[in-house]
mmCIF file of C-alpha atoms and ligand atoms in Angstrom:
data_model
loop_
_atom_site.group_PDB
_atom_site.id
_atom_site.type_symbol
_atom_site.label_atom_id
_atom_site.label_comp_id
_atom_site.label_asym_id
_atom_site.label_seq_id
_atom_site.Cartn_x
_atom_site.Cartn_y
_atom_site.Cartn_z
ATOM 1 C CA MET A 23 -2.202 0.958 32.552
ATOM 2 C CA THR A 24 0.856 -0.424 30.806
ATOM 3 C CA PHE A 25 3.140 2.209 32.370
ATOM 4 C CA LYS A 26 1.551 1.885 35.790
ATOM 5 C CA LEU A 27 2.055 -1.882 35.641
ATOM 6 C CA HIS A 28 5.742 -1.304 34.879
ATOM 7 C CA ASN A 29 6.010 0.975 37.927
ATOM 8 C CA LEU A 30 4.528 -1.793 40.117
ATOM 9 C CA HIS A 31 6.594 -4.501 38.361
ATOM 10 C CA TRP A 32 9.889 -2.708 38.987
ATOM 11 C CA ASN A 33 9.150 -1.426 42.484
ATOM 12 C CA VAL A 34 7.355 -4.288 44.226
ATOM 13 C CA THR A 35 9.143 -5.557 47.344
ATOM 14 C CA GLY A 36 8.736 -8.330 49.886
ATOM 15 C CA LEU A 37 8.461 -12.089 50.055
ATOM 16 C CA ALA A 38 6.066 -12.275 47.104
ATOM 17 C CA PHE A 39 8.387 -10.147 44.942
ATOM 18 C CA LYS A 40 9.037 -12.801 42.289
ATOM 19 C CA SER A 41 5.425 -13.845 41.807
ATOM 20 C CA ILE A 42 4.098 -10.257 41.736
ATOM 21 C CA HIS A 43 6.987 -9.176 39.471
ATOM 22 C CA GLU A 44 6.090 -11.954 37.027
ATOM 23 C CA PHE A 45 2.332 -11.401 37.376
ATOM 24 C CA THR A 46 2.620 -7.684 36.530
ATOM 25 C CA GLU A 47 4.865 -8.517 33.557
ATOM 26 C CA MET A 48 2.257 -10.939 32.205
ATOM 27 C CA MET A 49 -0.399 -8.262 32.740
ATOM 28 C CA TYR A 50 1.485 -5.479 30.965
ATOM 29 C CA ASP A 51 2.233 -7.776 28.034
ATOM 30 C CA THR A 52 -1.474 -8.655 27.754
ATOM 31 C CA THR A 53 -2.800 -5.119 28.290
ATOM 32 C CA PHE A 54 -0.441 -3.946 25.539
ATOM 33 C CA LEU A 55 -1.900 -6.601 23.209
ATOM 34 C CA HIS A 56 -5.415 -5.354 24.125
ATOM 35 C CA PHE A 57 -4.356 -1.768 23.468
ATOM 36 C CA ASP A 58 -2.923 -2.748 20.066
ATOM 37 C CA ALA A 59 -6.000 -4.811 19.154
ATOM 38 C CA VAL A 60 -8.302 -1.857 19.882
ATOM 39 C CA ALA A 61 -6.145 0.521 17.785
ATOM 40 C CA GLU A 62 -6.103 -1.969 14.891
ATOM 41 C CA HIS A 63 -9.856 -2.397 15.230
ATOM 42 C CA GLN A 64 -10.224 1.385 14.919
ATOM 43 C CA LYS A 65 -8.032 1.406 11.789
ATOM 44 C CA ILE A 66 -10.107 -1.393 10.203
ATOM 45 C CA PHE A 67 -13.159 0.833 10.620
ATOM 46 C CA GLY A 68 -11.457 4.019 9.418
ATOM 47 C CA VAL A 69 -10.924 5.633 12.826
ATOM 48 C CA MET A 70 -7.549 7.197 13.674
ATOM 49 C CA PRO A 71 -6.413 5.778 17.044
ATOM 50 C CA ASP A 72 -4.927 8.103 19.660
ATOM 51 C CA CYS A 73 -1.139 8.067 19.348
ATOM 52 C CA LYS A 74 -0.025 10.843 21.719
ATOM 53 C CA LEU A 75 0.788 10.366 25.401
ATOM 54 C CA SER A 76 -0.984 13.673 26.103
ATOM 55 C CA ASP A 77 -4.204 12.196 24.656
ATOM 56 C CA TYR A 78 -3.856 9.075 26.810
ATOM 57 C CA LEU A 79 -3.315 11.165 29.945
ATOM 58 C CA GLU A 80 -6.329 13.325 29.178
ATOM 59 C CA LYS A 81 -8.632 10.337 28.639
ATOM 60 C CA ALA A 82 -7.215 7.906 31.220
ATOM 61 C CA THR A 83 -9.487 6.424 33.878
ATOM 62 C CA ILE A 84 -6.609 4.594 35.594
ATOM 63 C CA LYS A 85 -4.906 6.942 38.068
ATOM 64 C CA GLU A 86 -1.110 7.162 38.012
ATOM 65 C CA VAL A 87 0.970 6.491 41.123
ATOM 66 C CA ASP A 88 4.334 8.079 41.852
ATOM 67 C CA PRO A 89 7.261 5.676 41.697
ATOM 68 C CA ARG A 90 8.354 4.301 45.087
ATOM 69 C CA GLU A 91 8.699 0.885 46.656
ATOM 70 C CA PHE A 92 5.356 -0.956 47.020
ATOM 71 C CA SER A 93 4.694 -3.924 49.289
ATOM 72 C CA SER A 94 3.254 -6.974 47.558
ATOM 73 C CA LEU A 95 -0.085 -6.365 49.290
ATOM 74 C CA GLU A 96 -0.144 -2.731 48.141
ATOM 75 C CA VAL A 97 0.436 -3.826 44.541
ATOM 76 C CA LEU A 98 -2.422 -6.317 44.750
ATOM 77 C CA GLN A 99 -4.758 -3.729 46.303
ATOM 78 C CA ILE A 100 -3.895 -1.197 43.590
ATOM 79 C CA LEU A 101 -4.451 -3.824 40.899
ATOM 80 C CA GLN A 102 -7.723 -4.904 42.488
ATOM 81 C CA GLU A 103 -9.169 -1.410 41.949
ATOM 82 C CA ASP A 104 -7.613 -0.900 38.514
ATOM 83 C CA VAL A 105 -8.731 -4.255 37.138
ATOM 84 C CA LYS A 106 -12.281 -3.551 38.368
ATOM 85 C CA THR A 107 -12.103 -0.231 36.480
ATOM 86 C CA LEU A 108 -10.876 -2.003 33.322
ATOM 87 C CA ILE A 109 -13.744 -4.500 33.553
ATOM 88 C CA ASP A 110 -16.293 -1.712 34.124
ATOM 89 C CA ASN A 111 -14.907 0.286 31.185
ATOM 90 C CA ALA A 112 -14.953 -2.754 28.889
ATOM 91 C CA LYS A 113 -18.538 -3.596 29.951
ATOM 92 C CA ASP A 114 -19.621 -0.021 29.244
ATOM 93 C CA ILE A 115 -17.970 -0.024 25.789
ATOM 94 C CA LYS A 116 -19.428 -3.473 25.062
ATOM 95 C CA SER A 117 -22.911 -2.304 25.938
ATOM 96 C CA LYS A 118 -22.611 0.804 23.731
ATOM 97 C CA ALA A 119 -21.114 -1.213 20.849
ATOM 98 C CA ASP A 120 -23.896 -3.775 21.202
ATOM 99 C CA GLY A 121 -26.482 -1.017 20.879
ATOM 100 C CA LEU A 122 -24.832 0.155 17.666
ATOM 101 C CA GLY A 123 -24.534 -3.353 16.229
ATOM 102 C CA TRP A 124 -20.715 -3.235 16.272
ATOM 103 C CA THR A 125 -20.248 -6.982 16.732
ATOM 104 C CA GLU A 126 -16.462 -6.952 16.298
ATOM 105 C CA ALA A 127 -16.097 -4.377 19.069
ATOM 106 C CA VAL A 128 -18.429 -6.417 21.299
ATOM 107 C CA SER A 129 -16.253 -9.462 20.788
ATOM 108 C CA LEU A 130 -13.044 -7.505 21.532
ATOM 109 C CA MET A 131 -14.537 -6.235 24.795
ATOM 110 C CA GLU A 132 -15.824 -9.696 25.775
ATOM 111 C CA GLU A 133 -12.302 -11.038 25.370
ATOM 112 C CA GLN A 134 -10.924 -8.297 27.623
ATOM 113 C CA ILE A 135 -13.679 -8.753 30.218
ATOM 114 C CA ALA A 136 -12.960 -12.502 30.387
ATOM 115 C CA TYR A 137 -9.208 -11.926 30.744
ATOM 116 C CA HIS A 138 -9.512 -9.246 33.432
ATOM 117 C CA SER A 139 -12.166 -11.166 35.352
ATOM 118 C CA LYS A 140 -9.749 -14.093 35.637
ATOM 119 C CA GLN A 141 -6.933 -11.784 36.786
ATOM 120 C CA LEU A 142 -9.307 -10.260 39.361
ATOM 121 C CA TRP A 143 -10.014 -13.747 40.710
ATOM 122 C CA PHE A 144 -6.247 -14.346 41.113
ATOM 123 C CA ILE A 145 -5.819 -10.963 42.790
ATOM 124 C CA ASN A 146 -8.805 -11.341 45.128
ATOM 125 C CA SER A 147 -7.662 -14.832 46.134
ATOM 126 C CA SER A 148 -4.150 -13.549 46.853
ATOM 127 C CA VAL A 149 -5.348 -10.621 48.972
ATOM 128 C CA LYS A 150 -7.518 -12.809 51.286
HETATM 129 FE FE1 FE2 B 16 10.536 -6.532 33.366
#
């Protein structure tokens, strides 16, 4: 997601360029913090986090897009789907972690769900 957000950040065009450019930057900064927090959580519990791009590509649920210019509306529509996927993934992980009694993982996922739900509200309101 971090790389895809950079693609959209660099290649957005149109009247909303500045706001979408800044919005995607804020999102890639935050998604990187989420990514790091999950890896550190894994280390705390003795799990080796994935560190290879090939592993990320194999496991990714967010689909890549080829680099090109994107209208502001296209960026928002792409993000709308991707953020829904992130929320669904986090809810699924939260539910599994809850079943296993992994309270720290539940709390990490709740934080991500809350963040992405707020971003989805911004995105949905902008697309209307
Ligand atoms: Fe940038």
